[in-house]
Amino acid sequence: ILLSLFTLICDVSTSAFHLDGDYMIGGLFDVHSVTEAVSQDRPEAIDCSSQPFVISNYRRFQLMRFSVEEINNSTSLLPNVSLGYDIFDQCSVAQNFPGMFNLISVNDTIQPWDEPHGDPTKVSKMIAVAGPFSSTETRTIYPLLMMNFIPLVSYGAASSSLSEKLKYPSFLRTVHSNKDMIEGIVTILLHYNWRWVAFINSNDDYGYDGRDLFVKRIKDTDICLAYSKELNHNTNISQVFQQIEEQGARVIIAYVPERTAETLIGSAIQLNVTKKVWIAVEAWSLNKNLLRDERIQNIGTVLGVSQPVVNIPGFDEFIYSTVEHMYCENQDQHSCNQVCNCSDVSPEQIADADPSYSFPVYSAIYAIAHALHNTLQCGSGGCQRNVTVEPYMVLAELKKSNFTLLDQVIQFDGNTDPTFGSYSIVFWNQSGEAEEVGYYTFYPSIIFSINTTKIQWFTNGDIPTSLCSKECRAGYSKKQDGIHTCCFNCLICRNGTYINTTDDPFNCVACKETEWSPAGSTSCNLRVVEFIPLTDIWAILIMIVTWVFVGFTAAVFVLFAINYNTPIVRSAGGLMCFLILGCLVLCSTSVFFYFGAPSVSFCIMRFLPFLLFYTVCLACFVVRSFQIVCVFKMAAKYPTLYSWWMKYHGQWLFISAAFLTQALLLTLGNSLSPSKPFNDTQSYHDKIILTCDINLPSCLIPGIFLFSLCSLCFIFSYMGKDLPKNYNEAKAITFCLLLLILTWIIFATESSLYRGKHLQTLNALAVLSSLYCFLLWYFLPKCYIIIFEPNKNTQQHFQGLIQSYTKTISQ
């Protein structure tokens, strides 16, 4: 296929774009740039020289020429071997293929794959290509170069997709990928706590890749994307800024190339967009046109992530010595994308242009030269000129690059991305300069540093904030408002919960059972464990009173035993009195188990002795009340029933039945569900009350049975209320039962209102009061008669009372 089918011939200066040599390096630089779509009537190569001139790209173009000349003048690198170049103006993505066909052609002919290359005249001297600048241009032309595995070493293509070696096996680059750039930007955002940001990208591979990487990178951070927009020729930039203002984002990341940045920032100046922090990427962070615009300070503060400015020795001298006379040389015939049309550009303008990507261009040419040096097995004496150099050989050596250039070790990783270089953090100061205020290094480890004191914020001192919602105060959780986690309402954490903003700022965490926290807490406190110890003053007093009760009961027991055959003892119950007194003493043992740390045995002993033996006491009083009623009323009306009761000792049968029933209920209850220690964490948020739980089978059912006996006893005793005035057995029992019922009503009321540790003390007092009721109001009056009124403790006195009452009933 003849190259003439794809090219347009015209007169050009050849000295700048072409240099003959033993081995050729291709160069692709967009010296001119197509800013708008070009309309054509027929397919033809575009005339790049008619498009806008880009001086920063022209500076890189000259840097490649300088690098090749410097290598040719070297005695250590490629000795006795000359490098040449063919450079093409890559001004358009879709209309610059003639230049590419020139690079891969041999004698103006493109060789098919299956044609042998044994003929030296049919082997291309093109060993590698440096460029192009953009990712989109790279993806467009790469398939043509991959045909023969011609290495493509880009100095500007940053798309992360180009690191996929299965798709781009012969691609290398000397500039860091977008992934590294995004890491640097996100690090700055996190450093200044900017969480609500806008992202503007170009509508090309560079911009799309940057946006996708940014969205992926901030996924697990506190940064939210408030607004995202891709710019093209039809974008209404005024509307873009209006939407950013409506969202309230004060930080704008402009992930766009140089020309787009000039349009964007220029529009911001014209539209009076103020009070913003602009994050500039390396493509425009050192743009001299914008830096020197006097109005640039009006838009806010500009921070940039750029390549460090590397001073390349000899380059300025090369510019001044070359540019001034290179347009006076002879003319020749070459393709139109090798026309500069830049005779009015002075050396000063070139030297002062944006220095970005200078070292990547310089290192790309040197990497190719070192790869060729190793392929030719060059040494101090020269190179093996008899070696047929194929592009794939140079590619293999490029991947193994390991040399030092301007104090930097040039190497590539497994994805053929550079392992050298770093980023500078720059601030656009009021002097129109990009002042370096920090750095971000990648190798051998990531190091970030920034000097905030050098930055003059548009806020005149304070670091600007960019938040959708202000941070919640300590102890408050976030409730997301909308689709962004950065937009939220603040809710205070309730009692018993706390917020750990490091782990989860959106949910309050419940404290453990052993901990507590007031509302609005960031941590939990240990609860105070409370119970009534044996050394407590109230516990000691109650136990002393209990021992007094036991001693008093023993004294009554002895007194009744001495006076067992007297009428007062017999009327009180006789032998039954000793059973009651003994059971009251056994009941008192429950009091001692209400103090100290509860255990399973302690919990059982708190209820079992009292419920079991108090049942016997009440059963005795039921029988005693029933007998009193029978003696004075039922004996006369129901003699048969009375006779049966006396014959079969009905009172002992009833007492035994009550005892066995209660014993059975307690045994079954404590076997199936025994009372056990219980940590009361509900009554107080800052305390744990050690107590015993009251299980339904073990305590409630026996308690109901006990209450039934009490009710039955009260009924019988109340029926004897009209007995003789001086004969007050039934009245004494009724009064004792009223005191008993009142005691437990008071305790039930207190337990419903109070849940502290002293509830155990109150329970012990209720038990002790229940015991004293019968001792003081049933047995004490009888002891008084025995000791102080013995005249009333005679048979004649009691018979007189009975005869008097019998006469009253008969009348």
mmCIF file of N, CA, C and O in Angstrom, residues 318-350:
data_model
loop_
_atom_site.group_PDB
_atom_site.id
_atom_site.type_symbol
_atom_site.label_atom_id
_atom_site.label_comp_id
_atom_site.label_asym_id
_atom_site.label_seq_id
_atom_site.Cartn_x
_atom_site.Cartn_y
_atom_site.Cartn_z
ATOM 1 N N PHE A 318 20.234 24.917 24.066
ATOM 2 C CA PHE A 318 19.836 24.289 22.818
ATOM 3 C C PHE A 318 18.740 25.099 22.134
ATOM 4 O O PHE A 318 18.768 25.301 20.910
ATOM 5 N N ILE A 319 17.758 25.554 22.927
ATOM 6 C CA ILE A 319 16.647 26.337 22.372
ATOM 7 C C ILE A 319 17.180 27.612 21.728
ATOM 8 O O ILE A 319 16.846 27.960 20.580
ATOM 9 N N TYR A 320 18.025 28.329 22.428
ATOM 10 C CA TYR A 320 18.516 29.611 21.924
ATOM 11 C C TYR A 320 19.423 29.438 20.698
ATOM 12 O O TYR A 320 19.468 30.300 19.814
ATOM 13 N N SER A 321 20.135 28.331 20.640
ATOM 14 C CA SER A 321 21.065 28.137 19.527
ATOM 15 C C SER A 321 20.399 27.531 18.302
ATOM 16 O O SER A 321 20.930 27.644 17.187
ATOM 17 N N THR A 322 19.260 26.892 18.489
ATOM 18 C CA THR A 322 18.634 26.151 17.392
ATOM 19 C C THR A 322 17.474 26.896 16.751
ATOM 20 O O THR A 322 17.390 27.021 15.528
ATOM 21 N N VAL A 323 16.571 27.417 17.582
ATOM 22 C CA VAL A 323 15.311 27.954 17.075
ATOM 23 C C VAL A 323 15.539 29.160 16.195
ATOM 24 O O VAL A 323 14.829 29.389 15.205
ATOM 25 N N GLU A 324 16.561 29.953 16.488
ATOM 26 C CA GLU A 324 16.741 31.211 15.784
ATOM 27 C C GLU A 324 17.061 31.023 14.308
ATOM 28 O O GLU A 324 16.733 31.864 13.476
ATOM 29 N N HIS A 325 17.710 29.917 13.898
ATOM 30 C CA HIS A 325 18.117 29.789 12.509
ATOM 31 C C HIS A 325 17.550 28.568 11.791
ATOM 32 O O HIS A 325 17.879 28.317 10.644
ATOM 33 N N MET A 326 16.663 27.823 12.462
ATOM 34 C CA MET A 326 16.228 26.579 11.838
ATOM 35 C C MET A 326 15.194 26.797 10.734
ATOM 36 O O MET A 326 14.865 25.875 10.001
ATOM 37 N N TYR A 327 14.659 28.011 10.619
ATOM 38 C CA TYR A 327 13.693 28.252 9.566
ATOM 39 C C TYR A 327 14.345 28.834 8.304
ATOM 40 O O TYR A 327 13.674 29.230 7.372
ATOM 41 N N CYS A 328 15.676 28.888 8.261
ATOM 42 C CA CYS A 328 16.384 29.456 7.112
ATOM 43 C C CYS A 328 17.065 28.377 6.285
ATOM 44 O O CYS A 328 17.867 28.671 5.399
ATOM 45 N N GLU A 329 16.783 27.109 6.620
ATOM 46 C CA GLU A 329 17.433 26.030 5.918
ATOM 47 C C GLU A 329 16.672 25.661 4.648
ATOM 48 O O GLU A 329 15.589 26.180 4.382
ATOM 49 N N ASN A 330 17.257 24.720 3.866
ATOM 50 C CA ASN A 330 16.661 24.319 2.601
ATOM 51 C C ASN A 330 15.318 23.644 2.809
ATOM 52 O O ASN A 330 15.048 23.040 3.841
ATOM 53 N N GLN A 331 14.466 23.702 1.835
ATOM 54 C CA GLN A 331 13.143 23.114 1.886
ATOM 55 C C GLN A 331 13.181 21.715 1.264
ATOM 56 O O GLN A 331 14.004 21.401 0.422
ATOM 57 N N ASP A 332 12.285 20.872 1.681
ATOM 58 C CA ASP A 332 12.174 19.540 1.112
ATOM 59 C C ASP A 332 10.700 19.144 1.127
ATOM 60 O O ASP A 332 9.867 19.861 1.665
ATOM 61 N N GLN A 333 10.414 18.002 0.566
ATOM 62 C CA GLN A 333 9.034 17.559 0.469
ATOM 63 C C GLN A 333 8.745 16.513 1.551
ATOM 64 O O GLN A 333 9.351 15.446 1.571
ATOM 65 N N HIS A 334 7.829 16.826 2.474
ATOM 66 C CA HIS A 334 7.386 15.876 3.504
ATOM 67 C C HIS A 334 5.907 16.076 3.758
ATOM 68 O O HIS A 334 5.284 16.973 3.199
ATOM 69 N N SER A 335 5.342 15.242 4.644
ATOM 70 C CA SER A 335 3.901 15.315 4.887
ATOM 71 C C SER A 335 3.537 16.580 5.645
ATOM 72 O O SER A 335 4.356 17.157 6.353
ATOM 73 N N CYS A 336 2.257 16.960 5.502
ATOM 74 C CA CYS A 336 1.819 18.231 6.084
ATOM 75 C C CYS A 336 1.780 18.223 7.601
ATOM 76 O O CYS A 336 1.766 19.291 8.210
ATOM 77 N N ASN A 337 1.705 17.062 8.262
ATOM 78 C CA ASN A 337 1.740 17.076 9.723
ATOM 79 C C ASN A 337 3.175 17.093 10.238
ATOM 80 O O ASN A 337 3.456 16.681 11.353
ATOM 81 N N GLN A 338 4.082 17.602 9.368
ATOM 82 C CA GLN A 338 5.445 17.947 9.789
ATOM 83 C C GLN A 338 5.737 19.405 9.465
ATOM 84 O O GLN A 338 6.870 19.783 9.181
ATOM 85 N N VAL A 339 4.667 20.205 9.562
ATOM 86 C CA VAL A 339 4.793 21.642 9.339
ATOM 87 C C VAL A 339 4.536 22.353 10.651
ATOM 88 O O VAL A 339 3.518 22.110 11.305
ATOM 89 N N CYS A 340 5.453 23.214 11.037
ATOM 90 C CA CYS A 340 5.309 23.903 12.326
ATOM 91 C C CYS A 340 4.536 25.211 12.186
ATOM 92 O O CYS A 340 3.628 25.483 12.960
ATOM 93 N N ASN A 341 4.904 26.036 11.204
ATOM 94 C CA ASN A 341 4.277 27.344 11.020
ATOM 95 C C ASN A 341 4.375 28.160 12.311
ATOM 96 O O ASN A 341 3.404 28.725 12.799
ATOM 97 N N CYS A 342 5.579 28.155 12.876
ATOM 98 C CA CYS A 342 5.767 28.815 14.168
ATOM 99 C C CYS A 342 7.010 29.686 14.160
ATOM 100 O O CYS A 342 7.749 29.739 15.152
ATOM 101 N N SER A 343 7.251 30.366 13.055
ATOM 102 C CA SER A 343 8.461 31.178 12.931
ATOM 103 C C SER A 343 8.459 32.404 13.828
ATOM 104 O O SER A 343 9.510 32.979 14.114
ATOM 105 N N ASP A 344 7.250 32.773 14.296
ATOM 106 C CA ASP A 344 7.180 33.957 15.146
ATOM 107 C C ASP A 344 7.377 33.627 16.619
ATOM 108 O O ASP A 344 7.232 34.496 17.490
ATOM 109 N N VAL A 345 7.674 32.362 16.949
ATOM 110 C CA VAL A 345 7.870 31.961 18.347
ATOM 111 C C VAL A 345 9.322 32.188 18.720
ATOM 112 O O VAL A 345 10.242 31.691 18.055
ATOM 113 N N SER A 346 9.545 32.913 19.779
ATOM 114 C CA SER A 346 10.902 33.236 20.199
ATOM 115 C C SER A 346 11.447 32.176 21.152
ATOM 116 O O SER A 346 10.677 31.462 21.813
ATOM 117 N N PRO A 347 12.765 32.055 21.243
ATOM 118 C CA PRO A 347 13.357 31.109 22.205
ATOM 119 C C PRO A 347 12.930 31.400 23.638
ATOM 120 O O PRO A 347 12.775 30.471 24.446
ATOM 121 N N GLU A 348 12.761 32.680 23.971
ATOM 122 C CA GLU A 348 12.338 33.036 25.328
ATOM 123 C C GLU A 348 10.965 32.443 25.643
ATOM 124 O O GLU A 348 10.705 31.967 26.766
ATOM 125 N N GLN A 349 10.060 32.498 24.671
ATOM 126 C CA GLN A 349 8.725 31.961 24.886
ATOM 127 C C GLN A 349 8.763 30.448 25.093
ATOM 128 O O GLN A 349 8.031 29.905 25.933
ATOM 129 N N ILE A 350 9.610 29.778 24.345
ATOM 130 C CA ILE A 350 9.718 28.320 24.479
ATOM 131 C C ILE A 350 10.309 27.949 25.838
ATOM 132 O O ILE A 350 9.809 27.062 26.546
#
